[in-house]
């Protein structure tokens, strides 16, 4: 019974630990350690770090990076704050982590919702950010189809609050995931989140619009475009790259490509990371 409710993850994960940040609280962090260039991974909506990044931890560490990943407020093992969830609050949390660890500035990799958080970090906490790699994300989330999704967040909160684990298992079955140990692990990890914060995070995404300021960011950047994405239209991903004057690295996958096509995604991500490193070197020359 225990193995079904709390299954082991499908791969070995980096050490997880609690970092206490004075005045903020306790942040749950994955940290591969080492003296390599720091790489901060910011996950997407609903999916905490392990679910978003478990296929990438080892390849990135093997490439020489010190890989850090934290769960955003209300997601996974993230902070449970009295205040409502905000993207800017998540950016402040991530920057505070980098400062507390004394490893910055870091290259920040944002996936989906993690993209807006990464951009807010670069805007409001420039001391913590050396470069941006933005994946499967957009500069704004105003598409009518996307806004229709965010409008259902109140119902989502009620359902998840009443039946968190059963709701996720049902949703995964409907999405075509077979009953298996990895599906059980995914459902168990998803059920860690706060229904209130997950719903508010969806609303926050629906309100996010960086078009008035994103061109002002002055850090090396690259954009990984998921060309078959049904959640974040590829057109919006290309518009983000144009606003940042950033090179584009494409992978033919839907929004879940970071896990479904893990090996291929890692290769593309490493190419994007090499690009921002080259940009930084050219700027310093």
PDB file of C-alpha atoms in Angstrom:
ATOM      1  CA  UNK A   1       0.000   0.000   0.000  1.00  0.00           C
ATOM      2  CA  UNK A   2       2.807   2.413   0.889  1.00  0.00           C
ATOM      3  CA  UNK A   3       4.556   1.869  -2.446  1.00  0.00           C
ATOM      4  CA  UNK A   4       1.361   2.718  -4.325  1.00  0.00           C
ATOM      5  CA  UNK A   5       0.662   5.940  -2.439  1.00  0.00           C
ATOM      6  CA  UNK A   6       4.262   7.110  -2.172  1.00  0.00           C
ATOM      7  CA  UNK A   7       6.136   5.532  -5.085  1.00  0.00           C
ATOM      8  CA  UNK A   8       9.779   6.134  -5.770  1.00  0.00           C
ATOM      9  CA  UNK A   9      10.648   8.643  -8.511  1.00  0.00           C
ATOM     10  CA  UNK A  10      11.607   7.112 -11.872  1.00  0.00           C
ATOM     11  CA  UNK A  11      15.180   8.464 -11.689  1.00  0.00           C
ATOM     12  CA  UNK A  12      17.596   9.366  -8.929  1.00  0.00           C
ATOM     13  CA  UNK A  13      17.025  12.983  -7.944  1.00  0.00           C
ATOM     14  CA  UNK A  14      19.601  15.491  -6.655  1.00  0.00           C
ATOM     15  CA  UNK A  15      19.785  16.099  -2.936  1.00  0.00           C
ATOM     16  CA  UNK A  16      16.763  17.966  -1.658  1.00  0.00           C
ATOM     17  CA  UNK A  17      17.197  20.296   1.269  1.00  0.00           C
ATOM     18  CA  UNK A  18      15.601  23.170   3.092  1.00  0.00           C
ATOM     19  CA  UNK A  19      17.255  26.585   2.828  1.00  0.00           C
ATOM     20  CA  UNK A  20      16.038  29.023   5.452  1.00  0.00           C
ATOM     21  CA  UNK A  21      16.016  32.612   4.183  1.00  0.00           C
ATOM     22  CA  UNK A  22      15.706  35.182   6.997  1.00  0.00           C
ATOM     23  CA  UNK A  23      12.521  37.202   6.702  1.00  0.00           C
ATOM     24  CA  UNK A  24      11.095  34.863   4.065  1.00  0.00           C
ATOM     25  CA  UNK A  25      10.902  31.304   5.365  1.00  0.00           C
ATOM     26  CA  UNK A  26      12.043  27.842   4.328  1.00  0.00           C
ATOM     27  CA  UNK A  27      12.565  27.079   0.635  1.00  0.00           C
ATOM     28  CA  UNK A  28      12.755  23.516  -0.662  1.00  0.00           C
ATOM     29  CA  UNK A  29      15.660  23.234  -3.096  1.00  0.00           C
ATOM     30  CA  UNK A  30      17.230  20.561  -5.267  1.00  0.00           C
ATOM     31  CA  UNK A  31      20.970  21.166  -5.473  1.00  0.00           C
ATOM     32  CA  UNK A  32      23.509  19.058  -7.360  1.00  0.00           C
ATOM     33  CA  UNK A  33      26.355  20.939  -5.654  1.00  0.00           C
ATOM     34  CA  UNK A  34      29.783  21.423  -7.138  1.00  0.00           C
ATOM     35  CA  UNK A  35      31.680  24.482  -8.314  1.00  0.00           C
ATOM     36  CA  UNK A  36      30.251  24.703 -11.829  1.00  0.00           C
ATOM     37  CA  UNK A  37      28.327  27.683 -13.196  1.00  0.00           C
ATOM     38  CA  UNK A  38      25.070  28.048 -11.247  1.00  0.00           C
ATOM     39  CA  UNK A  39      21.907  27.172 -13.137  1.00  0.00           C
ATOM     40  CA  UNK A  40      18.536  27.956 -11.546  1.00  0.00           C
ATOM     41  CA  UNK A  41      15.570  26.005 -12.939  1.00  0.00           C
ATOM     42  CA  UNK A  42      12.100  27.546 -12.562  1.00  0.00           C
ATOM     43  CA  UNK A  43       9.188  25.185 -13.141  1.00  0.00           C
ATOM     44  CA  UNK A  44       5.813  25.688 -14.780  1.00  0.00           C
ATOM     45  CA  UNK A  45       2.293  26.008 -13.457  1.00  0.00           C
ATOM     46  CA  UNK A  46       1.043  23.144 -11.235  1.00  0.00           C
ATOM     47  CA  UNK A  47       4.087  20.963 -11.880  1.00  0.00           C
ATOM     48  CA  UNK A  48       6.703  21.327  -9.108  1.00  0.00           C
ATOM     49  CA  UNK A  49      10.402  21.182  -9.893  1.00  0.00           C
ATOM     50  CA  UNK A  50      10.818  17.419  -9.802  1.00  0.00           C
ATOM     51  CA  UNK A  51       7.950  16.788 -12.231  1.00  0.00           C
ATOM     52  CA  UNK A  52       9.086  19.552 -14.560  1.00  0.00           C
ATOM     53  CA  UNK A  53      12.819  18.881 -14.515  1.00  0.00           C
ATOM     54  CA  UNK A  54      13.492  15.266 -13.445  1.00  0.00           C
ATOM     55  CA  UNK A  55      14.662  14.312 -16.952  1.00  0.00           C
ATOM     56  CA  UNK A  56      17.149  17.217 -17.057  1.00  0.00           C
ATOM     57  CA  UNK A  57      18.842  17.217 -13.638  1.00  0.00           C
ATOM     58  CA  UNK A  58      21.538  14.655 -14.444  1.00  0.00           C
ATOM     59  CA  UNK A  59      22.358  15.729 -18.027  1.00  0.00           C
ATOM     60  CA  UNK A  60      22.796  19.333 -16.892  1.00  0.00           C
ATOM     61  CA  UNK A  61      24.960  18.321 -13.929  1.00  0.00           C
ATOM     62  CA  UNK A  62      27.008  16.016 -16.190  1.00  0.00           C
ATOM     63  CA  UNK A  63      27.569  19.025 -18.470  1.00  0.00           C
ATOM     64  CA  UNK A  64      29.321  20.778 -15.577  1.00  0.00           C
ATOM     65  CA  UNK A  65      26.583  22.982 -14.130  1.00  0.00           C
ATOM     66  CA  UNK A  66      25.604  23.367 -10.507  1.00  0.00           C
ATOM     67  CA  UNK A  67      21.894  22.736 -10.907  1.00  0.00           C
ATOM     68  CA  UNK A  68      19.464  24.388  -8.496  1.00  0.00           C
ATOM     69  CA  UNK A  69      15.688  24.082  -8.563  1.00  0.00           C
ATOM     70  CA  UNK A  70      13.110  25.338  -6.085  1.00  0.00           C
ATOM     71  CA  UNK A  71       9.379  24.769  -5.750  1.00  0.00           C
ATOM     72  CA  UNK A  72       7.411  27.987  -6.182  1.00  0.00           C
ATOM     73  CA  UNK A  73       5.000  29.154  -3.527  1.00  0.00           C
ATOM     74  CA  UNK A  74       2.049  26.776  -3.191  1.00  0.00           C
ATOM     75  CA  UNK A  75       3.560  24.241  -5.591  1.00  0.00           C
ATOM     76  CA  UNK A  76       4.988  20.937  -4.372  1.00  0.00           C
ATOM     77  CA  UNK A  77       6.980  21.586  -1.205  1.00  0.00           C
ATOM     78  CA  UNK A  78       7.039  25.353  -1.778  1.00  0.00           C
ATOM     79  CA  UNK A  79       6.215  28.083   0.724  1.00  0.00           C
ATOM     80  CA  UNK A  80       2.692  28.303   2.097  1.00  0.00           C
ATOM     81  CA  UNK A  81       2.296  32.058   2.550  1.00  0.00           C
ATOM     82  CA  UNK A  82      -0.638  33.997   3.972  1.00  0.00           C
ATOM     83  CA  UNK A  83      -0.510  36.420   1.050  1.00  0.00           C
ATOM     84  CA  UNK A  84      -2.007  35.486  -2.345  1.00  0.00           C
ATOM     85  CA  UNK A  85       0.307  33.886  -4.907  1.00  0.00           C
ATOM     86  CA  UNK A  86       2.054  36.353  -7.233  1.00  0.00           C
ATOM     87  CA  UNK A  87       4.586  35.879  -9.996  1.00  0.00           C
ATOM     88  CA  UNK A  88       6.635  38.804  -8.655  1.00  0.00           C
ATOM     89  CA  UNK A  89       6.679  37.132  -5.244  1.00  0.00           C
ATOM     90  CA  UNK A  90       8.078  33.972  -6.817  1.00  0.00           C
ATOM     91  CA  UNK A  91      10.765  36.070  -8.530  1.00  0.00           C
ATOM     92  CA  UNK A  92      11.696  37.629  -5.182  1.00  0.00           C
ATOM     93  CA  UNK A  93      11.861  34.170  -3.564  1.00  0.00           C
ATOM     94  CA  UNK A  94      14.159  32.842  -6.278  1.00  0.00           C
ATOM     95  CA  UNK A  95      16.460  35.862  -6.067  1.00  0.00           C
ATOM     96  CA  UNK A  96      16.569  35.560  -2.260  1.00  0.00           C
ATOM     97  CA  UNK A  97      17.631  31.924  -2.632  1.00  0.00           C
ATOM     98  CA  UNK A  98      20.535  32.855  -4.926  1.00  0.00           C
ATOM     99  CA  UNK A  99      21.666  35.558  -2.501  1.00  0.00           C
ATOM    100  CA  UNK A 100      21.376  33.274   0.521  1.00  0.00           C
ATOM    101  CA  UNK A 101      23.441  30.565  -1.179  1.00  0.00           C
ATOM    102  CA  UNK A 102      26.004  33.160  -2.302  1.00  0.00           C
ATOM    103  CA  UNK A 103      26.294  31.565  -5.741  1.00  0.00           C
ATOM    104  CA  UNK A 104      24.986  34.310  -8.004  1.00  0.00           C
ATOM    105  CA  UNK A 105      24.478  35.649 -10.452  1.00  0.00           C
ATOM    106  CA  UNK A 106      22.961  32.547 -12.052  1.00  0.00           C
ATOM    107  CA  UNK A 107      21.709  31.578 -15.462  1.00  0.00           C
ATOM    108  CA  UNK A 108      17.951  31.279 -14.954  1.00  0.00           C
ATOM    109  CA  UNK A 109      15.978  28.747 -16.993  1.00  0.00           C
ATOM    110  CA  UNK A 110      12.212  29.280 -16.942  1.00  0.00           C
ATOM    111  CA  UNK A 111       9.696  26.788 -18.328  1.00  0.00           C
ATOM    112  CA  UNK A 112       6.130  27.917 -19.097  1.00  0.00           C
ATOM    113  CA  UNK A 113       5.089  29.878 -15.946  1.00  0.00           C
ATOM    114  CA  UNK A 114       8.760  29.867 -14.980  1.00  0.00           C
ATOM    115  CA  UNK A 115       9.421  32.139 -17.981  1.00  0.00           C
ATOM    116  CA  UNK A 116       7.519  35.146 -16.598  1.00  0.00           C
ATOM    117  CA  UNK A 117       9.108  34.551 -13.208  1.00  0.00           C
ATOM    118  CA  UNK A 118      12.576  34.506 -14.787  1.00  0.00           C
ATOM    119  CA  UNK A 119      11.872  37.735 -16.683  1.00  0.00           C
ATOM    120  CA  UNK A 120      10.638  39.415 -13.496  1.00  0.00           C
ATOM    121  CA  UNK A 121      13.850  38.296 -11.791  1.00  0.00           C
ATOM    122  CA  UNK A 122      15.927  39.900 -14.544  1.00  0.00           C
ATOM    123  CA  UNK A 123      13.899  43.112 -14.304  1.00  0.00           C
ATOM    124  CA  UNK A 124      13.628  43.472 -10.514  1.00  0.00           C
ATOM    125  CA  UNK A 125      16.621  41.483  -9.196  1.00  0.00           C
ATOM    126  CA  UNK A 126      19.319  41.969 -11.816  1.00  0.00           C
ATOM    127  CA  UNK A 127      22.088  41.149  -9.328  1.00  0.00           C
ATOM    128  CA  UNK A 128      20.861  37.531  -9.183  1.00  0.00           C
ATOM    129  CA  UNK A 129      20.619  36.909 -12.949  1.00  0.00           C
ATOM    130  CA  UNK A 130      23.469  36.536 -15.440  1.00  0.00           C
ATOM    131  CA  UNK A 131      21.442  35.141 -18.377  1.00  0.00           C
ATOM    132  CA  UNK A 132      17.995  33.860 -19.333  1.00  0.00           C
ATOM    133  CA  UNK A 133      16.895  30.727 -21.157  1.00  0.00           C
ATOM    134  CA  UNK A 134      13.115  30.778 -21.647  1.00  0.00           C
ATOM    135  CA  UNK A 135      11.318  27.599 -22.687  1.00  0.00           C
ATOM    136  CA  UNK A 136       7.748  26.989 -23.900  1.00  0.00           C
ATOM    137  CA  UNK A 137       6.675  30.400 -22.656  1.00  0.00           C
ATOM    138  CA  UNK A 138       5.447  33.820 -23.772  1.00  0.00           C
ATOM    139  CA  UNK A 139       5.794  37.534 -23.062  1.00  0.00           C
ATOM    140  CA  UNK A 140       2.013  37.734 -22.391  1.00  0.00           C
ATOM    141  CA  UNK A 141      -0.861  35.321 -21.861  1.00  0.00           C
ATOM    142  CA  UNK A 142      -3.756  37.246 -23.414  1.00  0.00           C
ATOM    143  CA  UNK A 143      -4.788  34.733 -26.090  1.00  0.00           C
ATOM    144  CA  UNK A 144      -8.593  34.106 -25.840  1.00  0.00           C
ATOM    145  CA  UNK A 145      -8.075  30.350 -25.646  1.00  0.00           C
ATOM    146  CA  UNK A 146      -5.542  30.768 -22.863  1.00  0.00           C
ATOM    147  CA  UNK A 147      -7.745  33.220 -20.965  1.00  0.00           C
ATOM    148  CA  UNK A 148     -10.649  30.750 -21.139  1.00  0.00           C
ATOM    149  CA  UNK A 149      -8.481  28.262 -19.299  1.00  0.00           C
ATOM    150  CA  UNK A 150      -7.535  30.725 -16.568  1.00  0.00           C
ATOM    151  CA  UNK A 151     -11.217  31.652 -16.057  1.00  0.00           C
ATOM    152  CA  UNK A 152     -11.895  28.160 -14.731  1.00  0.00           C
ATOM    153  CA  UNK A 153      -9.465  28.454 -11.858  1.00  0.00           C
ATOM    154  CA  UNK A 154     -12.165  28.798  -9.203  1.00  0.00           C
ATOM    155  CA  UNK A 155     -13.659  25.430 -10.103  1.00  0.00           C
ATOM    156  CA  UNK A 156     -10.198  23.910 -10.150  1.00  0.00           C
ATOM    157  CA  UNK A 157      -9.564  25.149  -6.628  1.00  0.00           C
ATOM    158  CA  UNK A 158     -12.783  23.596  -5.313  1.00  0.00           C
ATOM    159  CA  UNK A 159     -12.141  20.206  -6.913  1.00  0.00           C
ATOM    160  CA  UNK A 160      -8.505  19.956  -5.896  1.00  0.00           C
ATOM    161  CA  UNK A 161      -9.275  21.159  -2.391  1.00  0.00           C
ATOM    162  CA  UNK A 162     -11.893  18.465  -1.882  1.00  0.00           C
ATOM    163  CA  UNK A 163     -10.225  15.521  -3.626  1.00  0.00           C
ATOM    164  CA  UNK A 164      -6.574  16.335  -4.364  1.00  0.00           C
ATOM    165  CA  UNK A 165      -5.088  12.907  -5.059  1.00  0.00           C
ATOM    166  CA  UNK A 166      -8.163  11.354  -6.681  1.00  0.00           C
ATOM    167  CA  UNK A 167      -8.593  14.433  -8.894  1.00  0.00           C
ATOM    168  CA  UNK A 168      -5.064  14.193 -10.202  1.00  0.00           C
ATOM    169  CA  UNK A 169      -5.332  10.431 -10.826  1.00  0.00           C
ATOM    170  CA  UNK A 170      -8.573  10.989 -12.755  1.00  0.00           C
ATOM    171  CA  UNK A 171      -7.053  13.827 -14.766  1.00  0.00           C
ATOM    172  CA  UNK A 172      -3.970  11.798 -15.664  1.00  0.00           C
ATOM    173  CA  UNK A 173      -6.112   8.877 -16.823  1.00  0.00           C
ATOM    174  CA  UNK A 174      -8.196  11.223 -18.982  1.00  0.00           C
ATOM    175  CA  UNK A 175      -4.960  12.589 -20.465  1.00  0.00           C
ATOM    176  CA  UNK A 176      -3.948   9.064 -21.513  1.00  0.00           C
ATOM    177  CA  UNK A 177      -1.453   8.211 -18.786  1.00  0.00           C
ATOM    178  CA  UNK A 178      -1.611   4.480 -17.973  1.00  0.00           C
ATOM    179  CA  UNK A 179      -1.842   3.170 -14.415  1.00  0.00           C
ATOM    180  CA  UNK A 180       1.821   2.660 -13.622  1.00  0.00           C
ATOM    181  CA  UNK A 181       4.378   3.460 -10.905  1.00  0.00           C
ATOM    182  CA  UNK A 182       5.453   6.659 -12.684  1.00  0.00           C
ATOM    183  CA  UNK A 183       1.833   7.825 -13.018  1.00  0.00           C
ATOM    184  CA  UNK A 184       1.338   7.147  -9.308  1.00  0.00           C
ATOM    185  CA  UNK A 185       4.451   9.212  -8.553  1.00  0.00           C
ATOM    186  CA  UNK A 186       3.232  12.069 -10.755  1.00  0.00           C
ATOM    187  CA  UNK A 187      -0.195  12.093  -9.056  1.00  0.00           C
ATOM    188  CA  UNK A 188       1.361  12.004  -5.591  1.00  0.00           C
ATOM    189  CA  UNK A 189       3.677  14.914  -6.406  1.00  0.00           C
ATOM    190  CA  UNK A 190       0.904  16.976  -7.966  1.00  0.00           C
ATOM    191  CA  UNK A 191      -1.301  16.483  -4.915  1.00  0.00           C
ATOM    192  CA  UNK A 192       1.301  18.234  -2.724  1.00  0.00           C
ATOM    193  CA  UNK A 193       0.248  21.625  -4.123  1.00  0.00           C
ATOM    194  CA  UNK A 194      -2.068  24.133  -2.482  1.00  0.00           C
ATOM    195  CA  UNK A 195      -5.412  24.341  -4.295  1.00  0.00           C
ATOM    196  CA  UNK A 196      -5.699  28.052  -3.435  1.00  0.00           C
ATOM    197  CA  UNK A 197      -2.248  28.906  -4.754  1.00  0.00           C
ATOM    198  CA  UNK A 198      -2.549  26.777  -7.902  1.00  0.00           C
ATOM    199  CA  UNK A 199      -5.795  28.518  -8.802  1.00  0.00           C
ATOM    200  CA  UNK A 200      -4.345  31.978  -8.134  1.00  0.00           C
ATOM    201  CA  UNK A 201      -1.230  31.114 -10.151  1.00  0.00           C
ATOM    202  CA  UNK A 202      -3.480  30.450 -13.136  1.00  0.00           C
ATOM    203  CA  UNK A 203      -5.153  33.823 -12.668  1.00  0.00           C
ATOM    204  CA  UNK A 204      -1.760  35.509 -12.365  1.00  0.00           C
ATOM    205  CA  UNK A 205      -0.673  34.037 -15.675  1.00  0.00           C
ATOM    206  CA  UNK A 206      -3.853  35.354 -17.260  1.00  0.00           C
ATOM    207  CA  UNK A 207      -2.922  38.846 -16.048  1.00  0.00           C
ATOM    208  CA  UNK A 208       0.765  38.741 -17.013  1.00  0.00           C
ATOM    209  CA  UNK A 209       1.850  41.050 -19.827  1.00  0.00           C
ATOM    210  CA  UNK A 210       5.486  42.122 -20.198  1.00  0.00           C
ATOM    211  CA  UNK A 211       5.187  43.841 -23.580  1.00  0.00           C
ATOM    212  CA  UNK A 212       5.727  47.325 -22.110  1.00  0.00           C
ATOM    213  CA  UNK A 213       9.056  46.472 -20.503  1.00  0.00           C
ATOM    214  CA  UNK A 214      10.584  43.232 -21.764  1.00  0.00           C
ATOM    215  CA  UNK A 215      12.690  44.931 -24.464  1.00  0.00           C
ATOM    216  CA  UNK A 216      14.488  46.795 -21.690  1.00  0.00           C
ATOM    217  CA  UNK A 217      16.056  43.637 -20.244  1.00  0.00           C
ATOM    218  CA  UNK A 218      19.803  43.686 -20.774  1.00  0.00           C
ATOM    219  CA  UNK A 219      20.983  40.133 -20.199  1.00  0.00           C
ATOM    220  CA  UNK A 220      22.067  37.403 -22.631  1.00  0.00           C
ATOM    221  CA  UNK A 221      18.997  35.383 -23.567  1.00  0.00           C
ATOM    222  CA  UNK A 222      17.861  32.426 -25.643  1.00  0.00           C
ATOM    223  CA  UNK A 223      14.412  30.995 -26.302  1.00  0.00           C
ATOM    224  CA  UNK A 224      13.546  27.291 -26.647  1.00  0.00           C
ATOM    225  CA  UNK A 225      10.412  26.999 -28.807  1.00  0.00           C
ATOM    226  CA  UNK A 226       8.178  23.940 -28.552  1.00  0.00           C
ATOM    227  CA  UNK A 227       6.907  23.965 -32.124  1.00  0.00           C
ATOM    228  CA  UNK A 228       3.833  21.744 -31.602  1.00  0.00           C
ATOM    229  CA  UNK A 229       2.701  23.410 -28.403  1.00  0.00           C
ATOM    230  CA  UNK A 230      -1.063  23.473 -27.881  1.00  0.00           C
ATOM    231  CA  UNK A 231      -0.873  25.402 -24.581  1.00  0.00           C
ATOM    232  CA  UNK A 232       1.506  28.244 -25.499  1.00  0.00           C
ATOM    233  CA  UNK A 233       1.227  28.942 -29.251  1.00  0.00           C
ATOM    234  CA  UNK A 234       4.626  28.822 -30.994  1.00  0.00           C
ATOM    235  CA  UNK A 235       3.818  32.217 -32.522  1.00  0.00           C
ATOM    236  CA  UNK A 236       3.857  33.735 -29.031  1.00  0.00           C
ATOM    237  CA  UNK A 237       7.139  32.024 -28.238  1.00  0.00           C
ATOM    238  CA  UNK A 238       8.719  33.531 -31.349  1.00  0.00           C
ATOM    239  CA  UNK A 239       7.349  36.963 -30.400  1.00  0.00           C
ATOM    240  CA  UNK A 240       9.120  36.602 -27.054  1.00  0.00           C
ATOM    241  CA  UNK A 241      12.410  35.834 -28.801  1.00  0.00           C
ATOM    242  CA  UNK A 242      11.976  38.840 -31.105  1.00  0.00           C
ATOM    243  CA  UNK A 243      11.349  41.150 -28.135  1.00  0.00           C
ATOM    244  CA  UNK A 244      14.570  39.985 -26.505  1.00  0.00           C
ATOM    245  CA  UNK A 245      16.528  39.842 -29.782  1.00  0.00           C
ATOM    246  CA  UNK A 246      17.329  36.294 -28.681  1.00  0.00           C
ATOM    247  CA  UNK A 247      18.271  33.246 -30.771  1.00  0.00           C
ATOM    248  CA  UNK A 248      15.659  30.517 -31.091  1.00  0.00           C
ATOM    249  CA  UNK A 249      16.238  26.814 -30.495  1.00  0.00           C
ATOM    250  CA  UNK A 250      13.376  24.609 -31.662  1.00  0.00           C
ATOM    251  CA  UNK A 251      12.140  21.194 -30.598  1.00  0.00           C
ATOM    252  CA  UNK A 252       9.203  19.459 -32.289  1.00  0.00           C
ATOM    253  CA  UNK A 253       7.022  18.676 -29.297  1.00  0.00           C
ATOM    254  CA  UNK A 254       3.958  19.763 -27.353  1.00  0.00           C
ATOM    255  CA  UNK A 255       4.038  21.590 -24.024  1.00  0.00           C
ATOM    256  CA  UNK A 256       5.160  18.476 -22.136  1.00  0.00           C
ATOM    257  CA  UNK A 257       8.278  18.051 -24.256  1.00  0.00           C
ATOM    258  CA  UNK A 258      10.629  18.606 -21.315  1.00  0.00           C
ATOM    259  CA  UNK A 259       9.553  15.210 -19.952  1.00  0.00           C
ATOM    260  CA  UNK A 260       8.077  13.335 -22.918  1.00  0.00           C
ATOM    261  CA  UNK A 261      11.146  14.049 -25.081  1.00  0.00           C
ATOM    262  CA  UNK A 262      13.594  14.429 -22.218  1.00  0.00           C
ATOM    263  CA  UNK A 263      16.826  13.445 -24.006  1.00  0.00           C
ATOM    264  CA  UNK A 264      16.114  15.561 -27.069  1.00  0.00           C
ATOM    265  CA  UNK A 265      14.971  18.483 -24.940  1.00  0.00           C
ATOM    266  CA  UNK A 266      18.207  18.351 -22.934  1.00  0.00           C
ATOM    267  CA  UNK A 267      20.277  18.531 -26.103  1.00  0.00           C
ATOM    268  CA  UNK A 268      18.360  21.594 -27.260  1.00  0.00           C
ATOM    269  CA  UNK A 269      18.564  23.193 -23.823  1.00  0.00           C
ATOM    270  CA  UNK A 270      22.330  22.657 -23.669  1.00  0.00           C
ATOM    271  CA  UNK A 271      22.655  24.336 -27.076  1.00  0.00           C
ATOM    272  CA  UNK A 272      20.660  27.314 -25.751  1.00  0.00           C
ATOM    273  CA  UNK A 273      22.859  27.472 -22.656  1.00  0.00           C
ATOM    274  CA  UNK A 274      25.945  27.459 -24.844  1.00  0.00           C
ATOM    275  CA  UNK A 275      24.498  30.374 -26.764  1.00  0.00           C
ATOM    276  CA  UNK A 276      23.966  32.600 -23.728  1.00  0.00           C
ATOM    277  CA  UNK A 277      27.466  31.710 -22.530  1.00  0.00           C
ATOM    278  CA  UNK A 278      28.881  32.841 -25.875  1.00  0.00           C
ATOM    279  CA  UNK A 279      26.814  36.043 -25.716  1.00  0.00           C
ATOM    280  CA  UNK A 280      28.172  36.778 -22.249  1.00  0.00           C
ATOM    281  CA  UNK A 281      31.738  36.145 -23.408  1.00  0.00           C
ATOM    282  CA  UNK A 282      31.325  38.436 -26.409  1.00  0.00           C
ATOM    283  CA  UNK A 283      29.886  41.194 -24.226  1.00  0.00           C
ATOM    284  CA  UNK A 284      32.815  40.932 -21.832  1.00  0.00           C
ATOM    285  CA  UNK A 285      35.427  41.017 -24.608  1.00  0.00           C
TER     286      UNK A 285
END
